Coordinates of C-alpha atoms in Angstrom, one line a residue:
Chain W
X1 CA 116.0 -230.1 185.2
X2 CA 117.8 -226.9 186.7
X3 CA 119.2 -227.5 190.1
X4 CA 120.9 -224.6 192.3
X5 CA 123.7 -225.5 194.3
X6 CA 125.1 -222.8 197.0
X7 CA 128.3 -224.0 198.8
X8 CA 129.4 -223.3 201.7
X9 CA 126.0 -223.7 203.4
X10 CA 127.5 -221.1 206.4
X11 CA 130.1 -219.1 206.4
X12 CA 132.1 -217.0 209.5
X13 CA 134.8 -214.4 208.8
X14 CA 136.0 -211.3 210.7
X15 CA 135.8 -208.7 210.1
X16 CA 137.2 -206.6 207.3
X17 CA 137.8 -209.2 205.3
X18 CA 137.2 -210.4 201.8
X19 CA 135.2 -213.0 200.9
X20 CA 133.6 -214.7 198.1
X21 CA 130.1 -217.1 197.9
X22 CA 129.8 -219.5 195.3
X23 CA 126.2 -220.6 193.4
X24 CA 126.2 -223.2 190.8
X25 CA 123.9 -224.4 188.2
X26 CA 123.5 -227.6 186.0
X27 CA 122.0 -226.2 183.1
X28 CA 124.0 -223.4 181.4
X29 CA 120.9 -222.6 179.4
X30 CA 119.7 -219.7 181.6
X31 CA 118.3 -215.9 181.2
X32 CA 119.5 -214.3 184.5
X33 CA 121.0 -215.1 187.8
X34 CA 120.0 -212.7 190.7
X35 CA 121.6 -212.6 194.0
X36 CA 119.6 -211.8 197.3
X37 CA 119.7 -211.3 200.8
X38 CA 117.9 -212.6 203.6
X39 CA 117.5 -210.8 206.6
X40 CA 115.5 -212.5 209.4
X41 CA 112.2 -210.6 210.0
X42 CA 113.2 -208.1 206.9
X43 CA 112.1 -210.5 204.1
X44 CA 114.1 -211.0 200.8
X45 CA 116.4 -208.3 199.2
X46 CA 117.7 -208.0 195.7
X47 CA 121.4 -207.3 195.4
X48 CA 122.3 -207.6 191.6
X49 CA 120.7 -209.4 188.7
X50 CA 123.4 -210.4 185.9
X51 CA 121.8 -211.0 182.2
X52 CA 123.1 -214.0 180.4
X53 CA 124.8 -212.0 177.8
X54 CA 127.0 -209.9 181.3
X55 CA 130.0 -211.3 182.9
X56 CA 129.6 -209.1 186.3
X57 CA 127.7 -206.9 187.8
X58 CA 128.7 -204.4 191.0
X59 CA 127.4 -202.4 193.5
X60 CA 129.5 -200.6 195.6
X61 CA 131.2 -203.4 197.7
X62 CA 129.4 -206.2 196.1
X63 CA 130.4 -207.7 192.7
X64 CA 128.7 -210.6 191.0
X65 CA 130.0 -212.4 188.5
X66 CA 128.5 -215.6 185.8
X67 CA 130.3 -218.0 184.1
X68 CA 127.5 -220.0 182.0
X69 CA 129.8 -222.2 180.2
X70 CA 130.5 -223.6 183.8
X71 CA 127.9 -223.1 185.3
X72 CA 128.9 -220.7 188.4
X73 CA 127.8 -217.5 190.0
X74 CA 130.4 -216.1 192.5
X75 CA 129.2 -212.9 194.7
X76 CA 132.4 -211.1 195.9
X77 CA 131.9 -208.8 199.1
X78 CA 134.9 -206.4 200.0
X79 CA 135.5 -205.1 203.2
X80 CA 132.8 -207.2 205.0
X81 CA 131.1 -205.3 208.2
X82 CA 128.8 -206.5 210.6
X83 CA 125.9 -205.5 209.1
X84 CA 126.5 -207.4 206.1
X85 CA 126.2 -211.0 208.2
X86 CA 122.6 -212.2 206.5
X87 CA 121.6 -215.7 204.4
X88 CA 122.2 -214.7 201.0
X89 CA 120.4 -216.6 198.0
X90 CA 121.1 -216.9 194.3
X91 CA 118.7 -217.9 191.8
X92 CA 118.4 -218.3 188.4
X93 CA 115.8 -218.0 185.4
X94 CA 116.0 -220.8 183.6
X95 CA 114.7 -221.7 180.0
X96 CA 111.0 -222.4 181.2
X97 CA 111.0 -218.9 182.9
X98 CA 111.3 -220.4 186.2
X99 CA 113.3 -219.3 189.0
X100 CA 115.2 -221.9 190.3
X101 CA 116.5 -220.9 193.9
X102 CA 119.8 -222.2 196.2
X103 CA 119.3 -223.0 200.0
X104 CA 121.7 -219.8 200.3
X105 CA 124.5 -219.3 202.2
X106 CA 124.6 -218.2 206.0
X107 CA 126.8 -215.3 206.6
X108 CA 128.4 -214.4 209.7
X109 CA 130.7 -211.2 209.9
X110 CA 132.5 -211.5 213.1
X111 CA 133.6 -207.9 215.1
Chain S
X1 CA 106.2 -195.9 201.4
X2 CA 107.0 -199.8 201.6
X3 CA 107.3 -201.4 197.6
X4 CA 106.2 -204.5 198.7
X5 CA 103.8 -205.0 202.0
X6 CA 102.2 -208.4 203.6
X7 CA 99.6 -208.5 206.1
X8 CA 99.9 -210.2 208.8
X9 CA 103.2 -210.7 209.4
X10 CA 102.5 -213.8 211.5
X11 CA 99.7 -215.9 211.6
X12 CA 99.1 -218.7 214.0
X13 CA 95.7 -220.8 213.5
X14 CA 94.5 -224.2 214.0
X15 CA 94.3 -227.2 211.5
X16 CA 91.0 -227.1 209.2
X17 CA 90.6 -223.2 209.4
X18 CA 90.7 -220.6 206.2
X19 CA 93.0 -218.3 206.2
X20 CA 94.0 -215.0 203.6
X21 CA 97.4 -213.3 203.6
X22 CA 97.1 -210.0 202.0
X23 CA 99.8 -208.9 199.7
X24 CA 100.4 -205.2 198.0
X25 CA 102.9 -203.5 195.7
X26 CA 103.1 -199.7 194.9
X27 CA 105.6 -200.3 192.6
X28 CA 103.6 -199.7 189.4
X29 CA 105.0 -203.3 188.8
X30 CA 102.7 -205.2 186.0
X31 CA 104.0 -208.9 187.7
X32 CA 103.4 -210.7 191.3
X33 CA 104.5 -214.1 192.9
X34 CA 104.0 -216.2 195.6
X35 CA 106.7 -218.0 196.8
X36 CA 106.7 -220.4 199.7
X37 CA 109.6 -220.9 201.8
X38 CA 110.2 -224.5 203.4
X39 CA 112.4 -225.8 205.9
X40 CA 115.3 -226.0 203.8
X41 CA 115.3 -222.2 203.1
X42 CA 114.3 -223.0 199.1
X43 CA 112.0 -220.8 197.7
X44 CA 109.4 -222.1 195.6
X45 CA 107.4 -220.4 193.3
X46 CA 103.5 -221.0 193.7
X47 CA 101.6 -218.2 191.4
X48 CA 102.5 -215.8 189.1
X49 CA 99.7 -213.2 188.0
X50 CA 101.0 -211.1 185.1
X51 CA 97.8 -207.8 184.7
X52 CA 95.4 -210.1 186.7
X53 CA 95.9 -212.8 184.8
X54 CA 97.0 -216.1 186.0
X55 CA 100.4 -217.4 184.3
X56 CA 101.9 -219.5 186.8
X57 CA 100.4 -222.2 188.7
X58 CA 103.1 -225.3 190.0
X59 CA 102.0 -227.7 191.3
X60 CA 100.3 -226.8 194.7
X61 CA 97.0 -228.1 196.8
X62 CA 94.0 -226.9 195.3
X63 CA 93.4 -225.6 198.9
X64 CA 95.4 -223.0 198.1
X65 CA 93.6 -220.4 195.8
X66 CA 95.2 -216.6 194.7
X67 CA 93.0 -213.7 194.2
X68 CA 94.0 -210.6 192.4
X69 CA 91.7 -207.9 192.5
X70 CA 94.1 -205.5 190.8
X71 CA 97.5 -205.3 189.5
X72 CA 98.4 -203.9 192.6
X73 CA 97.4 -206.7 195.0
X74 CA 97.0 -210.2 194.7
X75 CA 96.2 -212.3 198.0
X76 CA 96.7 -215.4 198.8
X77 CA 94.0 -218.0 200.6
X78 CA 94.1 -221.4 201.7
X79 CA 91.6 -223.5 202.7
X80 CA 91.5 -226.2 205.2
X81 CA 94.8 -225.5 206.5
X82 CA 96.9 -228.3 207.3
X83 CA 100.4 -228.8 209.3
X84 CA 102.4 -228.9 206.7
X85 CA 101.6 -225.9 205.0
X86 CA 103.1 -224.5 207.9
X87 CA 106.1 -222.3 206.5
X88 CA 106.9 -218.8 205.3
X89 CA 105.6 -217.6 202.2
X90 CA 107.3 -214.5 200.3
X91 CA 105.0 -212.4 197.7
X92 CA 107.0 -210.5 195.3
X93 CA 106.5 -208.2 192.1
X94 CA 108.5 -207.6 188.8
X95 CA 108.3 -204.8 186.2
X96 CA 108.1 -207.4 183.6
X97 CA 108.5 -205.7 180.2
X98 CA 107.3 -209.1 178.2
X99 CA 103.7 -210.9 179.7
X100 CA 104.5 -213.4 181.9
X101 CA 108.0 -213.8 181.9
X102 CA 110.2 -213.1 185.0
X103 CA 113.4 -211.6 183.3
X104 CA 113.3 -208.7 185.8
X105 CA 114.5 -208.0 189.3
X106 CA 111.8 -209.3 191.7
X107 CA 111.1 -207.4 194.4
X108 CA 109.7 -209.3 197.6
X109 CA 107.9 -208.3 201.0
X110 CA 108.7 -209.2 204.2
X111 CA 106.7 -212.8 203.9
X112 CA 104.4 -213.8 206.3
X113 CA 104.9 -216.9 208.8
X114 CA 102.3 -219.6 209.1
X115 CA 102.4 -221.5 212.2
X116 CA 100.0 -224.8 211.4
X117 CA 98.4 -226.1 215.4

């Protein structure tokens, strides 16, 4: 059974800084893996989808990438800002069509 | 000109009533979930109606029933409403280029949150 793993659970940086989120799955054997963003009160945003056949994916300061033979997801955000501080989730489709979601990670971008 | 729009937003009701959260996309989108949202922040898929028709059903109380009068819309109502199924629950929609399968980005509304008395 596909589990999603999202470590760490929160996360504070300053500032400016680069960071990275991880996401892991236990069963290779997927279709996609999406990341998202949760704002509170805004609902659920998608940020990038990465096919199982695609390495990375990027939009402007974000940059996903997916290593099925190990089973990870990273989500690389450059320059972070304020505005980026949010719960983001990853989730992948796995080989019954179901998307199996992480608990996210809790971002917090420091002034 | 939201893609995805819930109604209400918040919903507060005693034990034992009926309730219907209303959910719409203008996204031309052929796909719609609804996901509920427990305490642990994991998401977890409840319906999926590809063109009206029902294609996924997990395992959920049969007090919970989804109605989709159109591919636009599909609403969500539970009967009998019980503490626990106090929570927030997300209604998204996919483009889906093959019936029934959720290979695309889903797009998701706001969600709604049900507080349970």
């Amino acid at each position: 059974k596909q589990e999603v793993t999202q470590i760490p659970a929160a996360l504070s940086v300053p500032e400016g800084e680069n960071l990275v989120l991880n996401c892991s799955f236990t069963d290779s054997a997927i279709y996609n893996l999406q990341w998202f963003r949760q704002d509170p009160g805004k609902g659920l945003t998608s940020l990038l989808l990465i096919q199982s056949s695609q390495r990375e994916q990027t939009s402007g300061r974000l940059n996903a990438s997916l290593d099925k033979s190990s089973g990870r997801s990273t989500l690389y955000i450059a320059a972070s800002q304020p505005g980026d501080s949010a719960t983001y989730l990853c989730a992948a489709l796995d080989s019954n069509y179901q998307l199996i979601w992480g608990a996210g990670t809790k971002l917090i971008i420091k002034p | 000109d939201t893609a995805v729009s819930q109604t209400p937003k918040y919903l507060v009701t005693q034990m034992g009533n009926d309730k219907s959260i209303k959910c719409e996309q203008n996204l031309g989108h052929d796909t719609m979930y609804w996901y509920k949202q427990d305490s642990k922040k994991f998401l977890k898929i409840m319906f999926s109606y590809n063109n009206k028709e029902l294609i996924i059903n997990e395992t959920v109380p049969n007090r919970f029933s989804p109605k989709s009068p159109d591919k636009a819309h599909l609403n969500l109502h539970i009967n009998s409403l019980e503490l626990g199924d106090s929570a927030v629950y997300f209604c998204a929609s996919s483009q889906d280029k093959q019936r029934g399968w959720l290979a695309d980005t889903q797009y998701f509304g706001p969600g709604t949150r049900l507080t349970v008395l």
